[in-house]
Short mmCIF file of C-alpha atoms in Angstrom, two decimals:
data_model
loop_
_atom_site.label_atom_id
_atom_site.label_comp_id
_atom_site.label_asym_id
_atom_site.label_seq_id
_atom_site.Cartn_x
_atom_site.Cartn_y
_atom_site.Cartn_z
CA UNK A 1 -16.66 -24.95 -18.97
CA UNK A 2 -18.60 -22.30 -20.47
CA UNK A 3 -17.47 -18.77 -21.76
CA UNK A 4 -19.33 -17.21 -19.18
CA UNK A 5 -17.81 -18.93 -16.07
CA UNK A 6 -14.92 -16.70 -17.54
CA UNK A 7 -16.65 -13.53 -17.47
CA UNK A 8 -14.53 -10.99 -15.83
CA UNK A 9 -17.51 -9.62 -14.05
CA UNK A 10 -18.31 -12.82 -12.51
CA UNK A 11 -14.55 -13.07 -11.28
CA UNK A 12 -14.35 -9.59 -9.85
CA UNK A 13 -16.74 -9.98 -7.56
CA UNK A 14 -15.46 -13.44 -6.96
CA UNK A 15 -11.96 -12.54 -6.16
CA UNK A 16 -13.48 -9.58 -3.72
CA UNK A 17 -15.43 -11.83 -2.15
CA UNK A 18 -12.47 -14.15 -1.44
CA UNK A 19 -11.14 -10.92 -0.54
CA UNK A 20 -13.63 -10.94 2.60
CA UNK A 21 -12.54 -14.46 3.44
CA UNK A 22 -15.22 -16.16 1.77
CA UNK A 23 -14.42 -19.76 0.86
CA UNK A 24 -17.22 -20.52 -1.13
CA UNK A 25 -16.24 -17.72 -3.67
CA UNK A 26 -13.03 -18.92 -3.72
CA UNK A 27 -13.80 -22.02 -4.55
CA UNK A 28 -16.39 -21.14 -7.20
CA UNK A 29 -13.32 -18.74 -8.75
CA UNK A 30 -10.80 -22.54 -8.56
CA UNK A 31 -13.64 -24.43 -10.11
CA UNK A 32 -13.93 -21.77 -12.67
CA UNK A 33 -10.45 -20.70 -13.34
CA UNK A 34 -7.89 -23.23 -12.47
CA UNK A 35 -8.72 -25.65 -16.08
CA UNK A 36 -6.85 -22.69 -17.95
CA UNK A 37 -4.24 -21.98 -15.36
CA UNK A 38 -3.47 -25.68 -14.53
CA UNK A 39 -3.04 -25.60 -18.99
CA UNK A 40 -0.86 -22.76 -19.21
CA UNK A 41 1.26 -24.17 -16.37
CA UNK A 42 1.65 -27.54 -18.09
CA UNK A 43 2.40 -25.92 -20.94
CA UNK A 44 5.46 -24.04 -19.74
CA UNK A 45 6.62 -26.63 -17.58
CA UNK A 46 5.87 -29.76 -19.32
CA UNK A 47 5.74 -32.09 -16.07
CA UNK A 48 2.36 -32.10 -14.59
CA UNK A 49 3.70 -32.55 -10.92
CA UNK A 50 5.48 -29.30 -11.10
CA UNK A 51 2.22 -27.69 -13.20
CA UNK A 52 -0.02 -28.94 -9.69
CA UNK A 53 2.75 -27.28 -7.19
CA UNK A 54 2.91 -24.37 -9.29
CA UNK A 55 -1.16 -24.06 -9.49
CA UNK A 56 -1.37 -25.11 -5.63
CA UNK A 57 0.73 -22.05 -4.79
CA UNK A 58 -0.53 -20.23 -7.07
CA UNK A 59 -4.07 -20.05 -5.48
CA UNK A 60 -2.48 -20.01 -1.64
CA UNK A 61 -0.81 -16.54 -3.56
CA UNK A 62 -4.12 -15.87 -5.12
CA UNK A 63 -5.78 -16.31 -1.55
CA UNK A 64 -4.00 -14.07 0.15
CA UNK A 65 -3.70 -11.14 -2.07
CA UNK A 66 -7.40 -10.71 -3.42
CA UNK A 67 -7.83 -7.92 -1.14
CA UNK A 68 -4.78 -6.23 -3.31
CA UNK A 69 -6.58 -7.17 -6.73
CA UNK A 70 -9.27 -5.49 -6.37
CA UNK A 71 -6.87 -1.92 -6.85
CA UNK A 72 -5.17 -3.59 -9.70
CA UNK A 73 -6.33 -1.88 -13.24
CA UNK A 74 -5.68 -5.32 -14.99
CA UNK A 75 -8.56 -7.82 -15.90
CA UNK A 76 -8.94 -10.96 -13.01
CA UNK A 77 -7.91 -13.77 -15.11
CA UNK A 78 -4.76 -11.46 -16.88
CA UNK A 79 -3.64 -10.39 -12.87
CA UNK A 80 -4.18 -14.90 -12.15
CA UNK A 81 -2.43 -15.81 -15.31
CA UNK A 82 0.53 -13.71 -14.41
CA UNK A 83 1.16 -15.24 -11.38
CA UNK A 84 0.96 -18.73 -12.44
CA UNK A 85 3.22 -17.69 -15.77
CA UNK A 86 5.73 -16.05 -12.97
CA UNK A 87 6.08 -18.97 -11.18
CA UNK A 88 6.17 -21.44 -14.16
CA UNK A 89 8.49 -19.46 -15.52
CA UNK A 90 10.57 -19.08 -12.47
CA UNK A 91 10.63 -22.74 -11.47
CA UNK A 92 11.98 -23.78 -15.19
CA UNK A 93 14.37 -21.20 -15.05
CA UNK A 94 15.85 -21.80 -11.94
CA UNK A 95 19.34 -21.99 -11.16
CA UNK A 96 19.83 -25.56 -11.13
CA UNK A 97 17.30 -26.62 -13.50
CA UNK A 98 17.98 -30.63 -14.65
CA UNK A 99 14.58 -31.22 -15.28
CA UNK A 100 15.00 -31.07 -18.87
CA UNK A 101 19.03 -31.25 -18.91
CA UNK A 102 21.33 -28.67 -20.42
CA UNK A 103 20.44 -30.23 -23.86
CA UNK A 104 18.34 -26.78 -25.42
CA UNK A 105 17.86 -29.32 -28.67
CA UNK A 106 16.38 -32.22 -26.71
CA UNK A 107 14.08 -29.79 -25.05
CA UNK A 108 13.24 -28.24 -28.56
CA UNK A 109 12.32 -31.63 -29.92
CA UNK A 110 10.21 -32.01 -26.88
CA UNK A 111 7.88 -29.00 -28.27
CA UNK A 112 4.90 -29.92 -29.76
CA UNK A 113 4.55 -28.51 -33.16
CA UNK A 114 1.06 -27.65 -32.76
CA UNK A 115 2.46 -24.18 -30.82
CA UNK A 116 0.38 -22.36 -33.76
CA UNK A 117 -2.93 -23.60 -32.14
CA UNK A 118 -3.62 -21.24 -29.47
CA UNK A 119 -2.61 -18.51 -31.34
CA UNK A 120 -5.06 -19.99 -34.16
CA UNK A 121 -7.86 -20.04 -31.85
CA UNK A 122 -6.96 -16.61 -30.29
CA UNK A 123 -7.21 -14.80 -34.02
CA UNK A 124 -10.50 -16.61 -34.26
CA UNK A 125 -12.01 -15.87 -30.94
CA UNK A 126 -14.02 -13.31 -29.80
CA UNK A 127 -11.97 -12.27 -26.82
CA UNK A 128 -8.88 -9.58 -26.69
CA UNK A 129 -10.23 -7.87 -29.68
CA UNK A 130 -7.30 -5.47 -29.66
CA UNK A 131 -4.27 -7.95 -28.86
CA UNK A 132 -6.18 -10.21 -31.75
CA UNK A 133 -6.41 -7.58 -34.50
CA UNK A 134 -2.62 -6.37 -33.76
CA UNK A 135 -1.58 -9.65 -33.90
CA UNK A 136 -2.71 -10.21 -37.05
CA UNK A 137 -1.28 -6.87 -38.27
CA UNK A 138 2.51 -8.60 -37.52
CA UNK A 139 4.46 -10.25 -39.71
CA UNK A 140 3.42 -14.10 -39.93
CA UNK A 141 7.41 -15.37 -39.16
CA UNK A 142 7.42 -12.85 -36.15
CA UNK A 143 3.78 -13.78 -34.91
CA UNK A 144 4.52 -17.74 -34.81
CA UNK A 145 7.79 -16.54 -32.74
CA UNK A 146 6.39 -15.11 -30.44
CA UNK A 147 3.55 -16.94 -29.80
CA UNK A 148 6.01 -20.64 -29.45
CA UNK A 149 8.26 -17.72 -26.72
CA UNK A 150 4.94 -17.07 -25.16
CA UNK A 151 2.49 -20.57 -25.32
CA UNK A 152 6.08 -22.73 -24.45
CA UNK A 153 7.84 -20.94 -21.85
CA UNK A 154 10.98 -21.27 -24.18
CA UNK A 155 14.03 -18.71 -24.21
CA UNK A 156 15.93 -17.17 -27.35
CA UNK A 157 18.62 -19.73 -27.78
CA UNK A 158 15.35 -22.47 -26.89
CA UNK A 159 13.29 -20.66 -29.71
CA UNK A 160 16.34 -21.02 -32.60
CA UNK A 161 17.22 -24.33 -31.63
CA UNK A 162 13.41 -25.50 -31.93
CA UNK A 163 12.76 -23.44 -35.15
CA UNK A 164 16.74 -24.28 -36.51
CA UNK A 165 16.92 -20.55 -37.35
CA UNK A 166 20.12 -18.42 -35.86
CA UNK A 167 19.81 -16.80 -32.91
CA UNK A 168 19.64 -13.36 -34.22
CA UNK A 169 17.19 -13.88 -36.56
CA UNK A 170 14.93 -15.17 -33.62
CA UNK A 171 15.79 -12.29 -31.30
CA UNK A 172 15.03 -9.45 -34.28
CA UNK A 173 11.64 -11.15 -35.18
CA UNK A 174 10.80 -11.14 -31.36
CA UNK A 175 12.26 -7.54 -30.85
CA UNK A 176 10.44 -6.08 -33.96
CA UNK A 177 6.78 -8.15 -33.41
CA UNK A 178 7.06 -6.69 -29.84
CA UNK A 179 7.32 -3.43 -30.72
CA UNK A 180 4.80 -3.32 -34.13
CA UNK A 181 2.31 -5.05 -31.27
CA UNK A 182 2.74 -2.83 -28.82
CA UNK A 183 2.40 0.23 -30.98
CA UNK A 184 -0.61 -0.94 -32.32
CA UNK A 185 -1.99 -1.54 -28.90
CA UNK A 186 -1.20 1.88 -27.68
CA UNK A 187 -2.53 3.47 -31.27
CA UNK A 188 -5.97 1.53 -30.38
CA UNK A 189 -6.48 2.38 -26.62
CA UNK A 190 -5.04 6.08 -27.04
CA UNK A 191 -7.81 6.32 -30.13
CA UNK A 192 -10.31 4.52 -27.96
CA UNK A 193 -11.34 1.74 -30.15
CA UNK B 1 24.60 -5.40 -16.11
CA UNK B 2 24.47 -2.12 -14.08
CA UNK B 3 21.17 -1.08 -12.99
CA UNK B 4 21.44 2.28 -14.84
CA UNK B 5 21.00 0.81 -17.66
CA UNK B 6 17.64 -0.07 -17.10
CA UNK B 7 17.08 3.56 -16.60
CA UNK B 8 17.34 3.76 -20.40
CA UNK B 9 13.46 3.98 -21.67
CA UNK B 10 13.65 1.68 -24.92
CA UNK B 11 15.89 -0.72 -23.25
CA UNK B 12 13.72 -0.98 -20.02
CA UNK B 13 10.42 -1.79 -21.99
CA UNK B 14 12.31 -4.36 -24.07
CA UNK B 15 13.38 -6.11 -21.15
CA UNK B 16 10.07 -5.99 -19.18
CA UNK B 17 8.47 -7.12 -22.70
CA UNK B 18 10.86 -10.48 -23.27
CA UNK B 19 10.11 -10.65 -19.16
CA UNK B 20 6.69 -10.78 -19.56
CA UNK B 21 7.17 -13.16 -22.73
CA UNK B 22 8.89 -15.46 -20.86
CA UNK B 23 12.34 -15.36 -23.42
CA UNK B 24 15.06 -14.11 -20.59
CA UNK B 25 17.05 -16.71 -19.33
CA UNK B 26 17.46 -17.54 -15.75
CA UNK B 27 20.05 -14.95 -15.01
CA UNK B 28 18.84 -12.09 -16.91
CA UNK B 29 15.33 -12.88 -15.48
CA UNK B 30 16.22 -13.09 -11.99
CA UNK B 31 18.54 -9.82 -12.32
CA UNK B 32 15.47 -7.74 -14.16
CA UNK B 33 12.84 -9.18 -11.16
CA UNK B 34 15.54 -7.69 -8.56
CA UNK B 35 15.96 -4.51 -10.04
CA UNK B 36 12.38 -4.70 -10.59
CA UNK B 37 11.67 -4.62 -6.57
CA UNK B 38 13.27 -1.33 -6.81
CA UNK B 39 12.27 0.18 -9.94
CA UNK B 40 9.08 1.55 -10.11
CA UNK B 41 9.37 2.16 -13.66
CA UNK B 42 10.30 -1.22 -14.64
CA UNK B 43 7.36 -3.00 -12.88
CA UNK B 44 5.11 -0.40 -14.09
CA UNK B 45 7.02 -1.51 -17.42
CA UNK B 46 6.22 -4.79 -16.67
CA UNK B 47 2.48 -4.56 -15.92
CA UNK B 48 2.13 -2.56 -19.05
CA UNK B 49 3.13 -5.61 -20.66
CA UNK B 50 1.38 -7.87 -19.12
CA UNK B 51 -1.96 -6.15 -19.14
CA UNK B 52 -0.97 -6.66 -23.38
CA UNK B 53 0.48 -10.46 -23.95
CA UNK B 54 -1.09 -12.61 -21.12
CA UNK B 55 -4.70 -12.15 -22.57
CA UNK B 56 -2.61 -14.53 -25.08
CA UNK B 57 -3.42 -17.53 -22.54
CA UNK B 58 -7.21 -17.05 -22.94
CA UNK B 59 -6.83 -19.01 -26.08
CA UNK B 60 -5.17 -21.93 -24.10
CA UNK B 61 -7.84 -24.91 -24.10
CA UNK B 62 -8.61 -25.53 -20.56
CA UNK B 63 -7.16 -28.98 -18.47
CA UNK B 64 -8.96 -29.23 -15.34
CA UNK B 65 -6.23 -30.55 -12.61
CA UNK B 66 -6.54 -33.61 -10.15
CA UNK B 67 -8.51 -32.82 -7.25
CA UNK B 68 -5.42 -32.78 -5.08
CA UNK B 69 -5.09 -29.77 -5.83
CA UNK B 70 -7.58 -28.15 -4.67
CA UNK B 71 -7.26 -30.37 -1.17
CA UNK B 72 -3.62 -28.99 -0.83
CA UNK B 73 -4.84 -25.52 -1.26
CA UNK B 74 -7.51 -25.62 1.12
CA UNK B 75 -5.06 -26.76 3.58
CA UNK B 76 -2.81 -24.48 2.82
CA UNK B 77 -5.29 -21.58 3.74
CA UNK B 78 -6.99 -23.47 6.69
CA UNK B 79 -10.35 -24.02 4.91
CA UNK B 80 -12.06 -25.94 7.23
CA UNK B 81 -9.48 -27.64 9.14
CA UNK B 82 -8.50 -28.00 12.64
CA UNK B 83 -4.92 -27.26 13.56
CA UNK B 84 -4.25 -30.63 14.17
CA UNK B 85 -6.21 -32.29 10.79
CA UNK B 86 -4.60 -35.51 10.15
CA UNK B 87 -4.28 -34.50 6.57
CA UNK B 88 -0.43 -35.26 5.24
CA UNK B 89 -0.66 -31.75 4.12
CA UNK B 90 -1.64 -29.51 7.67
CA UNK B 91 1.25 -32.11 9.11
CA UNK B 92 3.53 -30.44 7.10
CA UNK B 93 3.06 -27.30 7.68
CA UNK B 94 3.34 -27.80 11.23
CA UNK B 95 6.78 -29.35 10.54
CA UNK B 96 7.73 -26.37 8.74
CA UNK B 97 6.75 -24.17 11.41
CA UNK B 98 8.48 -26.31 14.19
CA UNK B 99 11.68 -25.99 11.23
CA UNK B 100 11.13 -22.16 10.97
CA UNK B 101 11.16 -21.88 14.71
CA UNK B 102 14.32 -23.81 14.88
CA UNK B 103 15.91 -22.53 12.40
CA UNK B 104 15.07 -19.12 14.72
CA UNK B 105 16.23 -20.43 17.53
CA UNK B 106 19.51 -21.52 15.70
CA UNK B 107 20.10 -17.78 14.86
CA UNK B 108 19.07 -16.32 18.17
CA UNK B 109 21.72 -19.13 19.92
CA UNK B 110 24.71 -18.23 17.19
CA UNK B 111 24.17 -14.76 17.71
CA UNK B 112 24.54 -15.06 21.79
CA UNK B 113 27.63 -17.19 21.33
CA UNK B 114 29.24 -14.62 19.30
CA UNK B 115 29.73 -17.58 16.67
CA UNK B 116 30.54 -15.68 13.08
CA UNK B 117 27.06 -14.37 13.36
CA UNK B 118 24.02 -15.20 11.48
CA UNK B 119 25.57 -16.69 8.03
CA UNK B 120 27.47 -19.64 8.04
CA UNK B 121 29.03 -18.70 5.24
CA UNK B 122 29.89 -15.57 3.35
CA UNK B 123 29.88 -11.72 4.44
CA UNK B 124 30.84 -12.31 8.15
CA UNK B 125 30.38 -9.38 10.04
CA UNK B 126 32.85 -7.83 12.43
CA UNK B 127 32.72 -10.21 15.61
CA UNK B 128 33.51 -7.20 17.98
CA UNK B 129 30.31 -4.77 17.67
CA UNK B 130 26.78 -6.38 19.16
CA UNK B 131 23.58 -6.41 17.13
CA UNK B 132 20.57 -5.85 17.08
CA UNK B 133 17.58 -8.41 16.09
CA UNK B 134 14.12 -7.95 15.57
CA UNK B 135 11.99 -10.82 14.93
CA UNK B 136 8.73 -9.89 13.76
CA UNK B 137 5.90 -12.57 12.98
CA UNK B 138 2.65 -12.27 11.59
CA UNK B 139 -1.00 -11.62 12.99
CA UNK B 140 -0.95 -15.27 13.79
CA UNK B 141 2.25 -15.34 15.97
CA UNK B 142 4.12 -17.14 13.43
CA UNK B 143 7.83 -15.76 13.08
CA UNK B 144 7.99 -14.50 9.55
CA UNK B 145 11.54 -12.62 9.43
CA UNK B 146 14.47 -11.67 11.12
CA UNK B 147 15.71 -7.93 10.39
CA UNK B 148 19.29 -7.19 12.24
CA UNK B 149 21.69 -4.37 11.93
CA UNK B 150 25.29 -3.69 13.97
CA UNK B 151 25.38 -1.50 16.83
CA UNK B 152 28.21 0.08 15.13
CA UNK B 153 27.96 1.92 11.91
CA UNK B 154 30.75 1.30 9.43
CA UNK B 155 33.69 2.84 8.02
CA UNK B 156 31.43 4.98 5.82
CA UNK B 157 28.89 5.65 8.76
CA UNK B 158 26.69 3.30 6.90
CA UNK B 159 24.84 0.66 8.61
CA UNK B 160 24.04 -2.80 6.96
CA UNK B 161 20.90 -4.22 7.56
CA UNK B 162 20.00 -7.72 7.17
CA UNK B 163 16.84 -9.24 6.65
CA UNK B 164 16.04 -12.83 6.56
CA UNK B 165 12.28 -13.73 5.54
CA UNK B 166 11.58 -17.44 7.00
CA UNK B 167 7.46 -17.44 5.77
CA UNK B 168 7.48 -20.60 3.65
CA UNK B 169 5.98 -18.47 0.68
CA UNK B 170 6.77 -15.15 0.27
CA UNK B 171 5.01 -13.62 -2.50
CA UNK B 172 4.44 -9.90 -3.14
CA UNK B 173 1.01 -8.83 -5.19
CA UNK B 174 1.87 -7.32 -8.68
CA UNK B 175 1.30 -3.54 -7.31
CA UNK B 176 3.01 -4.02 -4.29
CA UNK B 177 6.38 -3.07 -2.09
CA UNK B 178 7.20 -4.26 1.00
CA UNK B 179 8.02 -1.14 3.11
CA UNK B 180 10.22 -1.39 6.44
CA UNK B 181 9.93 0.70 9.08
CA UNK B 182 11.74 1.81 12.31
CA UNK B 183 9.59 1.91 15.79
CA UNK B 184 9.54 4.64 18.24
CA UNK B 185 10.69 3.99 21.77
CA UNK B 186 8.15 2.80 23.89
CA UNK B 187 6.31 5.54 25.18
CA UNK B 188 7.20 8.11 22.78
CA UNK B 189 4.52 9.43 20.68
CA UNK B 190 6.31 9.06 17.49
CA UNK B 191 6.31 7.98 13.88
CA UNK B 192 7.75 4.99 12.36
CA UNK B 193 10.40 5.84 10.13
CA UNK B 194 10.77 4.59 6.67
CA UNK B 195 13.94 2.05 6.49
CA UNK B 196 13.25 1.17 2.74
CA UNK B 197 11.95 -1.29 0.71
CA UNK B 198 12.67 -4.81 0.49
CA UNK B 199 12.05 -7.95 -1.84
CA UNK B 200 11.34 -11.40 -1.33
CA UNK B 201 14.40 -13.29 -1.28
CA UNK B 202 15.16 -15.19 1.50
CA UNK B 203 18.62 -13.44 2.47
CA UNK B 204 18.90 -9.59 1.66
CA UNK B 205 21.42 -6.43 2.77
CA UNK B 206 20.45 -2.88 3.08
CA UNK B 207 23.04 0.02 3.88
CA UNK B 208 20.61 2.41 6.12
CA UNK B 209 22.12 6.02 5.97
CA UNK B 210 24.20 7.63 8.73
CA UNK B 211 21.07 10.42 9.41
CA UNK B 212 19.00 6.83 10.19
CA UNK B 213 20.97 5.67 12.41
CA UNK B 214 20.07 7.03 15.93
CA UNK B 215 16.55 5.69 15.00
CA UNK B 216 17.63 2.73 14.83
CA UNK B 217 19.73 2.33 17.58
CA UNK B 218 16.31 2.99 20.15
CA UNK B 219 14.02 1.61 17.68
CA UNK B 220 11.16 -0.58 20.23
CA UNK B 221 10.75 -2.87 16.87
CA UNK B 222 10.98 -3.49 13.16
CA UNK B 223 7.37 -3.53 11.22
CA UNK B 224 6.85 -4.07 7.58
CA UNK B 225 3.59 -2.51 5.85
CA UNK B 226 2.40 -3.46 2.48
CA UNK B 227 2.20 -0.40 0.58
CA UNK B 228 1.81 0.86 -3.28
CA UNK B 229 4.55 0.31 -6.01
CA UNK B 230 7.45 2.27 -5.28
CA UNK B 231 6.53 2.22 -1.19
CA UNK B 232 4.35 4.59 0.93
CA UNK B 233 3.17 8.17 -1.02
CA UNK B 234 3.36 9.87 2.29
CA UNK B 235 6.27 8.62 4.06
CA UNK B 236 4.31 6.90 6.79
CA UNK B 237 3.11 3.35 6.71
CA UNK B 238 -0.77 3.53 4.70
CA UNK B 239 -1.15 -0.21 4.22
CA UNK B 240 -1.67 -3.34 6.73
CA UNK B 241 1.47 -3.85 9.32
CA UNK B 242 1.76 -7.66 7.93
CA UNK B 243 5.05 -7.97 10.06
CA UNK B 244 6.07 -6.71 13.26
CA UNK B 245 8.28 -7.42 16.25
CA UNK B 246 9.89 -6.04 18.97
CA UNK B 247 14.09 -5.96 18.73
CA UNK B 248 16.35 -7.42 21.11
CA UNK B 249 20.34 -6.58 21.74
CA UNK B 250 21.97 -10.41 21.18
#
């Protein structure tokens, strides 16, 4: 996959054109876009049946409500990443969840350690200059928080049990990185960086 | 957690941010997404947010799926395939309708029989009154939803409405509401009047207000229009009628 089969451009027009019904676009905007949702589905989830449901209805979602995305104000691959993070996120939080067991410490252990690489390759990339630069403007304890919250799909008491840090130390890093980013996102767009 | 509290600015965008970060816990999550349906505020909270931290996933190396997939979605939206495909996939999905239409019919029968209506289990409602049902399906004749209210208003001249959704996969777009609305009476050159705004859970209650009520009561049908956050800007349906059916005294 190249960088430009990414190109939000190239996926506007795709997702109107699925918009009109067209299958071929819609299947040029899978082919294109589904390697990075399938990952970020896995990721949450950590069961690659549930990651291919997820992704399936996902697109059957995606499908039907081109014709609203092209009102949206949000870039294509932010508005498809949302919905496959909503319903990752929903199906591993759901009521009865025994996928993983009530064990949070079992399910911390279950984390890969390499959580840091996305983010590595994020502050290194050439995309989301803005989110990049402000996340590199937070503290480094705060940053690796919330990227693990973000990257794993994993919830406060998840987070301290996977990083052996108390619980309210986890929720003030993610609290104060939060905020620190998002002022420094609103201090770049309002200046017009 | 009362739903004013969300009304609270700082507290609001926390919540939509840990939302959109994925860190609320099932309960907390599901109560912000319902409040949410509601809240203008908080999705535009939420979208805020999102617009900031998903670009996050670009830096996610890519894992292309199996090709089943992409077979199971094609199905799914009848790409290229005849109603009757032998595929394992469009055989499901005519098993769901055939469920869907039983589960309808199921409804419809409990209802005439004056059985504890509707639910089998909690929130019966008072066996005495009649009610009404609307069924309303979608442009492809497919029941989609059940919306039924009492003919009787309540003790606080209040009606409750109840809406079932039976689609298999009810998903609203991120700048969306779902916007009910009352039919005129055949034959009168009327418009349809705003019954509120609903979410996507299978099983929901509305009170309707007194002043609605007379609407209701010779309301032809129950449509539901896909409209803006926060529901229709002009108070009359702008978007596509997804839903609509005419309602029946049971």
């Amino acid at each position: 996959m190249t960088a430009d089969s990414l190109d939000p451009a190239a996926l506007r027009d795709l997702l109107a054109r699925a918009a009109l019904r067209d299958q071929t676009a819609f299947a040029d905007l899978y082919r294109r876009c589904s390697p990075k949702l399938f990952a970020q589905a896995v990721r949450i989830l950590r069961n690659d049946n549930q990651a291919e449901e997820v992704l399936q209805d996902a697109f059957v979602s995606i499908w039907h409500h081109a014709t609203d995305y092209s009102s949206g104000k949000s870039a294509p691959m932010t508005w498809m990443t949302a919905i496959v993070r909503n319903r990752a996120l929903d199906l591993v939080r759901r009521p009865k969840s025994e996928v993983y067991g009530e064990d949070t410490d079992e399910l911390a252990a279950a984390v890969p350690d390499a959580a840091a690489g996305p983010l590595d390759l994020l502050l290194d990339g050439r995309s989301a200059a803005a989110l990049r630069d402000c996340l590199g403007t937070i503290e480094p304890r705060q940053r690796q928080t919330i990227a693990l919250a973000f990257y794993q799909g994993l919830t406060h008491s998840e987070l301290a049990a996977h990083l052996r840090e108390p619980l309210g130390s986890v929720k003030t890093w993610i609290r104060r990185g939060l905020l620190r980013l998002r002022d420094c996102m609103d201090a770049r767009a309002s200046g017009g960086v | 957690m009362a739903a004013q509290r969300y009304r609270e600015p700082g507290l609001r965008d926390r919540l939509a941010a840990e939302y959109v970060l994925g860190t609320l816990g099932g309960p907390a999550r599901r109560r912000l997404q319902a409040i949410a349906r509601y809240d203008p505020a908080l999705r535009g909270a939420i979208a805020d947010w999102e617009a900031r931290l998903v670009p996050m996933a670009d830096a996610l190396p890519g894992r292309t799926p199996p090709g089943r997939v992409w077979d199971r979605v094609q199905a799914r939206i009848g790409a290229h395939s005849e109603p009757t495909a032998r595929r394992p996939f469009a055989r499901l999905a005519f098993w769901r309708a055939v469920a869907v239409a039983g589960a309808l019919c199921s409804i419809a029968l409990a209802a005439w029989v004056g059985v504890a209506t509707q639910s089998p289990a909690p929130q019966p409602v008072a066996a005495h009154t009649g009610r009404m049902l609307a069924l309303l399906s979608d442009e492809r004749a497919q029941p989609a939803m059940t919306v039924s209210w009492p003919t009787e208003p309540g003790a606080d001249g209040r009606v409750e409405v109840v809406i079932r959704i039976m689609m298999p996969h009810p998903e609203m777009g991120p700048d969306q509401a779902w916007e009910l609305w009352a039919l005129p009476p055949a034959g009168r050159d009327a418009a349809p009047r705003s019954l509120g705004l609903i979410g996507i859970e299978r099983e929901q209650r509305m009170k309707i207000e007194a002043a609605l009520f007379p609407t209701l009561l010779e309301a032809s049908g129950v449509a539901m229009s896909v409209e803006p956050r926060g529901g229709s800007p002009t108070g009359r349906p702008t978007g596509p009628m997804l839903l609509r059916g005419p309602c029946v005294k049971v």
